[in-house]
Amino acid sequence: MPITAYEIETLLRESFPNATIEIQGDDGVHFQGLVIDESFRGMNRIQQQRAVMAVIKPKVDSGEIHALGLTTKAPDEPQNS
C-alpha cells in the first residue's frame, strides 16, 4: 500500500514534535525530506540522518518507502544534504 508524504511527516512528527518537517513526493514510494530540529545540534550529518531513518525504518523495511532523500540540520546551521 503506497504511503503519502503527509503520513511520513506525521510519523516523523511523533519523534520530532518541534521540528520543521517538509516531505515531498507524489509517486507513493520516492520522497524528498527536510527535517530541521534542535535535537540535531552537535550531531554530524550522518548522525542526524540515522536519527530520522530510525523512525521510518519499519516503513522502509516493509517496502512502503522505497527512497527518501534527506536534508537534515539544526536550526540556524548551514543546510547540508
Tab-separated table of C-alpha atoms in Angstrom:
chain	number	residue	atom	x	y	z
A	1	MET	CA	0.000	0.000	0.000
A	2	PRO	CA	1.524	3.342	-1.004
A	3	ILE	CA	2.336	5.841	1.704
A	4	THR	CA	1.808	9.580	1.394
A	5	ALA	CA	4.165	12.440	2.165
A	6	TYR	CA	1.691	13.533	4.847
A	7	GLU	CA	1.854	10.109	6.534
A	8	ILE	CA	5.667	10.249	6.622
A	9	GLU	CA	5.539	13.754	8.070
A	10	THR	CA	3.063	12.604	10.727
A	11	LEU	CA	5.288	9.658	11.627
A	12	LEU	CA	8.346	11.900	11.945
A	13	ARG	CA	6.435	14.474	13.964
A	14	GLU	CA	5.861	11.844	16.683
A	15	SER	CA	9.625	11.690	17.301
A	16	PHE	CA	10.474	15.275	16.375
A	17	PRO	CA	7.423	17.259	17.592
A	18	ASN	CA	9.054	20.691	17.379
A	19	ALA	CA	10.852	20.151	14.087
A	20	THR	CA	10.317	21.864	10.793
A	21	ILE	CA	9.453	18.941	8.533
A	22	GLU	CA	8.803	19.075	4.799
A	23	ILE	CA	8.229	15.873	2.844
A	24	GLN	CA	7.648	15.866	-0.901
A	25	GLY	CA	6.881	13.077	-3.319
A	26	ASP	CA	3.823	12.105	-5.270
A	27	ASP	CA	4.517	8.615	-6.579
A	28	GLY	CA	3.943	6.868	-3.250
A	29	VAL	CA	7.435	5.365	-2.857
A	30	HIS	CA	10.088	8.029	-3.638
A	31	PHE	CA	10.335	11.062	-1.374
A	32	GLN	CA	12.498	14.068	-0.543
A	33	GLY	CA	12.552	15.379	3.008
A	34	LEU	CA	13.800	18.299	5.051
A	35	VAL	CA	13.976	17.942	8.831
A	36	ILE	CA	15.255	20.810	10.961
A	37	ASP	CA	15.345	20.062	14.670
A	38	GLU	CA	17.174	21.329	17.731
A	39	SER	CA	17.962	17.747	18.756
A	40	PHE	CA	20.383	17.601	15.802
A	41	ARG	CA	22.648	20.282	17.288
A	42	GLY	CA	26.149	18.882	17.745
A	43	MET	CA	25.442	15.865	15.535
A	44	ASN	CA	27.118	15.357	12.193
A	45	ARG	CA	25.013	14.817	9.082
A	46	ILE	CA	25.220	11.016	9.313
A	47	GLN	CA	24.047	11.002	12.933
A	48	GLN	CA	21.153	13.331	12.066
A	49	GLN	CA	20.037	11.184	9.157
A	50	ARG	CA	20.350	7.981	11.175
A	51	ALA	CA	18.033	9.512	13.791
A	52	VAL	CA	15.431	10.197	11.108
A	53	MET	CA	15.880	6.842	9.405
A	54	ALA	CA	15.436	5.012	12.718
A	55	VAL	CA	11.922	6.427	12.868
A	56	ILE	CA	10.915	5.395	9.355
A	57	LYS	CA	12.844	2.097	9.213
A	58	PRO	CA	9.716	-0.067	9.584
A	59	LYS	CA	8.181	1.640	6.532
A	60	VAL	CA	11.393	1.177	4.547
A	61	ASP	CA	11.671	-2.468	5.608
A	62	SER	CA	8.065	-3.122	4.599
A	63	GLY	CA	8.639	-1.542	1.170
A	64	GLU	CA	6.161	1.285	1.753
A	65	ILE	CA	9.010	3.763	1.327
A	66	HIS	CA	11.493	2.871	-1.386
A	67	ALA	CA	13.625	6.008	-1.189
A	68	LEU	CA	13.791	9.112	0.990
A	69	GLY	CA	16.400	11.711	0.149
A	70	LEU	CA	17.081	13.693	3.315
A	71	THR	CA	18.360	17.100	4.227
A	72	THR	CA	18.789	17.488	7.970
A	73	LYS	CA	20.155	20.231	10.192
A	74	ALA	CA	19.777	22.031	13.479
A	75	PRO	CA	18.072	25.438	13.357
A	76	ASP	CA	20.341	28.258	12.173
A	77	GLU	CA	23.002	25.873	10.852
A	78	PRO	CA	24.023	25.871	7.190
A	79	GLN	CA	21.985	23.434	5.134
A	80	ASN	CA	23.556	20.131	4.183
A	81	SER	CA	22.213	17.224	2.194
